Every structure is written in structure tokens, then in C-alpha cells.
Coordinates of N, CA and C in Angstrom, one line a residue:
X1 N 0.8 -1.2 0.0 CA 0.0 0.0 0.0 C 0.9 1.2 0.0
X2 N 0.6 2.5 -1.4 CA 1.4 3.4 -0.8 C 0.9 4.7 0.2
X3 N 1.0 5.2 0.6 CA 0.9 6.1 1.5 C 1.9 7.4 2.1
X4 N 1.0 8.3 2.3 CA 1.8 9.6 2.7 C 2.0 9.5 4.1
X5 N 3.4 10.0 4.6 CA 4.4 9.7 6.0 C 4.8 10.5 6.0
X6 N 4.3 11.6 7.5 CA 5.0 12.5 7.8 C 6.0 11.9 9.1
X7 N 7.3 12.5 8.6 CA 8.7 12.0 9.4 C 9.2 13.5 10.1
X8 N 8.9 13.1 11.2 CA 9.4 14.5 12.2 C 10.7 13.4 13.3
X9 N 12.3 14.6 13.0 CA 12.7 14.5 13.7 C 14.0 15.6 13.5
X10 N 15.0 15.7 14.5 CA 15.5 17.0 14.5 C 16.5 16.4 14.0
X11 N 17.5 15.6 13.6 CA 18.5 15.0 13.3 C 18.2 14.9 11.9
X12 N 18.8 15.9 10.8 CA 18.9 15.8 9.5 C 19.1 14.6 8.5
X13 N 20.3 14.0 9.9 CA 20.4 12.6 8.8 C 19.5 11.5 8.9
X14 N 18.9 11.2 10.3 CA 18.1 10.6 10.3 C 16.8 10.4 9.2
X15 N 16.6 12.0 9.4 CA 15.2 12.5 8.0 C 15.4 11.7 6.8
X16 N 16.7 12.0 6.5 CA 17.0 11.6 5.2 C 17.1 10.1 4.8
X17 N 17.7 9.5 6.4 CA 17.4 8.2 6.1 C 16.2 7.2 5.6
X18 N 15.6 7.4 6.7 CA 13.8 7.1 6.8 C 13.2 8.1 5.6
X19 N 13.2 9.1 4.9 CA 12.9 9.4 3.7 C 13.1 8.7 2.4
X20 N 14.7 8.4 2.8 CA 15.1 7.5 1.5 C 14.5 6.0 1.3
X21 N 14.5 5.4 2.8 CA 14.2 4.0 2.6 C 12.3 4.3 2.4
X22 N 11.5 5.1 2.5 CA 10.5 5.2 2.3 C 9.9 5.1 1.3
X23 N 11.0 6.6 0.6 CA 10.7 6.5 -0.8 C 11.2 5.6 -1.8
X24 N 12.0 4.6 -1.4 CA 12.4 3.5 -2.0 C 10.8 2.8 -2.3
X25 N 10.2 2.5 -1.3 CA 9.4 1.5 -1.0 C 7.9 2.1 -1.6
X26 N 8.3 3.2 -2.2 CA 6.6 3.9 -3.4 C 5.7 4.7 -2.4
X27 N 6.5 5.2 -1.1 CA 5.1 6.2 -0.4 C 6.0 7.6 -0.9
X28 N 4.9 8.2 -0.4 CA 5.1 9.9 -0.3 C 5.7 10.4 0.8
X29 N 6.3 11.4 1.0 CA 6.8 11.6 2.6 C 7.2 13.0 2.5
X30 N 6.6 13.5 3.8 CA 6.8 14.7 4.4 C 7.5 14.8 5.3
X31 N 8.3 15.8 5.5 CA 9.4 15.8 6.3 C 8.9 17.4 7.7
X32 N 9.3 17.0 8.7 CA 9.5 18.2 9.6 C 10.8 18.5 10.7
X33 N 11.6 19.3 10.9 CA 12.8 19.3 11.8 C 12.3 18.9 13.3
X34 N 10.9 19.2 13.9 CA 10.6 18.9 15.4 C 8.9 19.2 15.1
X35 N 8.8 18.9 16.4 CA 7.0 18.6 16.6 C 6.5 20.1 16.0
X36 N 7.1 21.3 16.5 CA 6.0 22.6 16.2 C 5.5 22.9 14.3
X37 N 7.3 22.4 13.6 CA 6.7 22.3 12.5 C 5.8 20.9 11.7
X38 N 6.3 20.2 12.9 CA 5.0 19.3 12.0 C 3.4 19.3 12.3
X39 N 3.7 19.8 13.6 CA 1.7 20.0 13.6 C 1.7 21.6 12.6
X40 N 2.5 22.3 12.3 CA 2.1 23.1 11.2 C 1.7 22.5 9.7
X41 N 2.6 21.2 9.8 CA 2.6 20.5 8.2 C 1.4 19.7 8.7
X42 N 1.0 19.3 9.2 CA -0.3 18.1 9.8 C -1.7 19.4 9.5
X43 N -1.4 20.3 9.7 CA -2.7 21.0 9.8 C -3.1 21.1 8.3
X44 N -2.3 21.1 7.8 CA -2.0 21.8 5.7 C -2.2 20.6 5.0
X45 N -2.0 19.2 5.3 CA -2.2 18.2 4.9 C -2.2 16.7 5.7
X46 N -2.9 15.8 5.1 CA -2.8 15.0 5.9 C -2.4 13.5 5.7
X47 N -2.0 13.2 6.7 CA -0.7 12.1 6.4 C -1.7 10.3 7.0
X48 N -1.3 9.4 6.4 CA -1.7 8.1 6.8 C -1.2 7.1 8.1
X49 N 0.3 7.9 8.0 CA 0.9 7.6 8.9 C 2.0 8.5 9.8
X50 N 2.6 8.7 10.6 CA 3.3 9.7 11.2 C 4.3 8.9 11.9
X51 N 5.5 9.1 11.7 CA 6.9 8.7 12.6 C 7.5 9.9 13.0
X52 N 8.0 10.1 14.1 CA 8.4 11.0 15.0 C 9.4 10.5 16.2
X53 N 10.4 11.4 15.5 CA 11.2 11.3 17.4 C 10.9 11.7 18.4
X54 N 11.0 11.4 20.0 CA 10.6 11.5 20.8 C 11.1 13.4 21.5
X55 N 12.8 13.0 21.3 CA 13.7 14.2 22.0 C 14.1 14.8 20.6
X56 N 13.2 16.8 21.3 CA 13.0 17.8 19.6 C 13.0 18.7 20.5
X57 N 13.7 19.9 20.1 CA 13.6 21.3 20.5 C 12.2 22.0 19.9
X58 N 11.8 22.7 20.5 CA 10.6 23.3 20.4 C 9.3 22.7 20.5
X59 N 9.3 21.8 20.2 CA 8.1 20.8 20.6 C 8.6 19.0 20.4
X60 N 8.3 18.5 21.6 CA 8.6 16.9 21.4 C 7.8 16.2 20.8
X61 N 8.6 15.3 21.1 CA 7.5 13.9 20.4 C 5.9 13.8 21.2
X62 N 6.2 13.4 22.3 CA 5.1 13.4 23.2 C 3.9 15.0 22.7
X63 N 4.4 15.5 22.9 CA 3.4 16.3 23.2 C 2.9 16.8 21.6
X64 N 4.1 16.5 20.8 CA 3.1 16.1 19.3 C 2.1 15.3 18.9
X65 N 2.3 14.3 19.6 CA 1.5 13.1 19.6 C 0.1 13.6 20.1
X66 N 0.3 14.1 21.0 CA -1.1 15.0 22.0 C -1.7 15.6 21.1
X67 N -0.7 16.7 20.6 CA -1.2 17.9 19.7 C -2.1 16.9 18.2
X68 N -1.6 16.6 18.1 CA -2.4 15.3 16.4 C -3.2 14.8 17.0
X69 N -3.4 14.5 18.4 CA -4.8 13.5 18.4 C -5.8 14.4 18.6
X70 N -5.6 15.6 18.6 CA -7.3 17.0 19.0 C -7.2 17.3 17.8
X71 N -6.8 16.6 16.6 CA -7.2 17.1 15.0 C -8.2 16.4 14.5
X72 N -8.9 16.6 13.9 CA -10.0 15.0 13.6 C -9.1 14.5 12.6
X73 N -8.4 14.8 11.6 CA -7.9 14.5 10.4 C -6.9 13.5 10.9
X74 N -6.2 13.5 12.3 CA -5.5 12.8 13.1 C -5.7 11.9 13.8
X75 N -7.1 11.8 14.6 CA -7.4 11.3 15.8 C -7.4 10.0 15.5
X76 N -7.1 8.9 14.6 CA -7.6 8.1 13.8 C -5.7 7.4 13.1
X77 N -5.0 8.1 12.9 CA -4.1 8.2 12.3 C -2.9 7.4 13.2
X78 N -2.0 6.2 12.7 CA -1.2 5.7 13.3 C -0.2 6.4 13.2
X79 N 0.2 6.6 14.5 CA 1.7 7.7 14.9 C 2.6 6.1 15.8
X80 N 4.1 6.2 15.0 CA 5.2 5.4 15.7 C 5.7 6.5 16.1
X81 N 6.9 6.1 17.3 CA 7.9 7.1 17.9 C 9.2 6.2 17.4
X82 N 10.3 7.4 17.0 CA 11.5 7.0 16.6 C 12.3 7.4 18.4
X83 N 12.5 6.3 18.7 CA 13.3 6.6 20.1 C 14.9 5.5 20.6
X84 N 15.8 6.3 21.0 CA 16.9 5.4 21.4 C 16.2 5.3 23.2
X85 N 15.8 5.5 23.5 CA 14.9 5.2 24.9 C 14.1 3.7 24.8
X86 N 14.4 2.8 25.2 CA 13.5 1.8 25.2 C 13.2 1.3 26.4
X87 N 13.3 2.4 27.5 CA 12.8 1.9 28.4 C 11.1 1.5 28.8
X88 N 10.4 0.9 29.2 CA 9.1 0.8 29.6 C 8.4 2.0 29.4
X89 N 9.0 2.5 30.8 CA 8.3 3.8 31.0 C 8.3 5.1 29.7
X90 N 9.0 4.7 29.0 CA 9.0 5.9 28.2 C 8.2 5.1 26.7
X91 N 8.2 4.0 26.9 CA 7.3 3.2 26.0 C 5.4 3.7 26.1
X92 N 5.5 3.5 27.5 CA 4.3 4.2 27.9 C 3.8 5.1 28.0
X93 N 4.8 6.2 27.9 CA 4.1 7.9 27.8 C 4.3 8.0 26.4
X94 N 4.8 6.9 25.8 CA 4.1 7.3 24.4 C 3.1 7.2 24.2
X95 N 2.7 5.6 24.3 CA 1.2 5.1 24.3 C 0.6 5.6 25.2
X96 N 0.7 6.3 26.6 CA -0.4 6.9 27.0 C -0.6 8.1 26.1
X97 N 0.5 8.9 25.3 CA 0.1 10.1 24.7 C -0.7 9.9 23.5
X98 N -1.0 8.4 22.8 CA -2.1 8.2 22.0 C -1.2 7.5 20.6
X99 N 0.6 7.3 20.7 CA 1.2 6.6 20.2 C 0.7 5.3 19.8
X100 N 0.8 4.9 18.8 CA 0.7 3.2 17.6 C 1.6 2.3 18.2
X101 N 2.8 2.7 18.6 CA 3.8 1.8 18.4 C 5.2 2.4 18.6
X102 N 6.4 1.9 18.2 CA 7.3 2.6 18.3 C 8.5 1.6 17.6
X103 N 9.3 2.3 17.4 CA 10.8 1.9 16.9 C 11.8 2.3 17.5
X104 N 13.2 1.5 18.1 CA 14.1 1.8 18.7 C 15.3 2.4 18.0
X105 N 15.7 3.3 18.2 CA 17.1 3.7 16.9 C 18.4 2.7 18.0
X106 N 19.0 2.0 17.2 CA 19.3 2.3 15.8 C 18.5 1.1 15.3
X107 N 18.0 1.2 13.9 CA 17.1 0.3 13.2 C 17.9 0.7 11.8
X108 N 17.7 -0.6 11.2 CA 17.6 -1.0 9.6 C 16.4 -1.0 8.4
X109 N 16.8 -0.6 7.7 CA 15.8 0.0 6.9 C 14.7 -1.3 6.4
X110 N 15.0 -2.6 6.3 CA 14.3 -3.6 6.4 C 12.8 -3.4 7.5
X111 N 13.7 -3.1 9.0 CA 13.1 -3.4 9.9 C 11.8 -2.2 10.1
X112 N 12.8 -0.9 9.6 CA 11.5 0.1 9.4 C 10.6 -0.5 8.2
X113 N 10.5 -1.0 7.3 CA 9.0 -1.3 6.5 C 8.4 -1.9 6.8
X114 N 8.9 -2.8 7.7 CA 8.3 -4.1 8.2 C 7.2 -3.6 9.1
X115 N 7.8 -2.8 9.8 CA 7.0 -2.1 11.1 C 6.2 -1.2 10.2
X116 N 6.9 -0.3 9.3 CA 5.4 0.7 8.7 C 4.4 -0.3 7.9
X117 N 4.4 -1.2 7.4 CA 3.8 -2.1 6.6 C 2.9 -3.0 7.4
X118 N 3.6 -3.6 8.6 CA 2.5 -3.9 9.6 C 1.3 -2.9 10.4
X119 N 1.8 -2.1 10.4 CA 1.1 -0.8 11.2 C 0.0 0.1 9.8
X120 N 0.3 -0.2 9.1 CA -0.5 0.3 7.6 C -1.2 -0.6 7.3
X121 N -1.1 -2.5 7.8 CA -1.4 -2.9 7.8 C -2.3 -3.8 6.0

């Protein structure tokens, strides 16, 4: 299935990575540097899926997560977190903030499709 993927995270190269293996794989993708410009880009258009890092200057993961679920265009929408954090607890203030799922960095570009492809289902 292709689909449009907005990829928020403040690490340039990362963007580019998860961009590249994305668009390898026939989706569309939107890019943002941290959460404030991606609920800017989320409000302008709307995405099928959303990957996000957790730690962003100006606005986090978390509270992006928050901010996308009071959109209707959102509320509905599977959001993964891109995190080197794999602790429990921070597993679960994702999913308590209304998070799908999540991915540990560092990951392989295999393992990201697998995961967007199961979660797109």
C-alpha cells in the first residue's frame, strides 16, 4: 500500500534516512525538523501515517503526539515514535500520549518497513 508519511525529527540525517528507505518502497513523505513544525505541516495536509522522534527542540514527540490526536484529520491516524529510549516507562508515555507503536534507533531499513507495513497494515 502506498501512502503519505509524515517523518518528524530534528536529526537531519536521520530524516534523510527514513525518507530515502520510504521512498524507495513507493510512499510519499513529508518531512519536519521537530513537533511545532510538524503540527504546522499536519494541519496543511494529511498524512496516513506519522513517525516522530521522541527528543525535539521546540516541541517533542510526546506532546506532538497529544497535539495530532485533538485534529480529527488525526485522531484516527497511526503515529510510531522514533526513540533510542526503550525503556518501559517511556514506551508508555508514548502510548499513554495516543502513540501506535514505536521503533528503537538504531534500526535497519528492512526493519523500518516491516514495522510501517504492519502498522499500515
Amino acid at each position: 500500500m502506498m501512502a503519505t508519511i509524515l517523518v518528524v525529527d530534528d536529526s537531519a540525517s536521520m530524516r534523510q534516512m527514513v525518507e530515502f528507505t520510504l521512498k524507495e518502497a513507493g510512499h510519499q513523505v513529508m518531512v519536519a525538523e521537530d513537533g511545532q513544525a510538524a503540527l504546522n505541516v499536519a494541519k496543511g495536509a494529511a498524512a496516513n501515517l506519522v513517525i516522530t522522534d521522541v527528543n525535539m527542540p521546540n516541541m517533542d514527540g510526546i506532546t506532538l503526539i497529544r497535539e495530532l490526536r485533538t485534529l480529527p484529520a488525526y485522531k484516527f491516524t497511526p503515529i510510531l515514535t522514533l526513540t533510542t529510549e526503550s525503556t518501559t516507562e517511556k514506551k508508555m508515555e508514548g502510548k499513554d500520549a495516543g502513540a501506535t507503536g514505536w521503533i528503537v534507533k538504531p534500526f535497519n531499513p528492512e526493519k523500518l518497513l516491516a514495522t510501517v507495513n504492519k502498522v499500515l497494515g
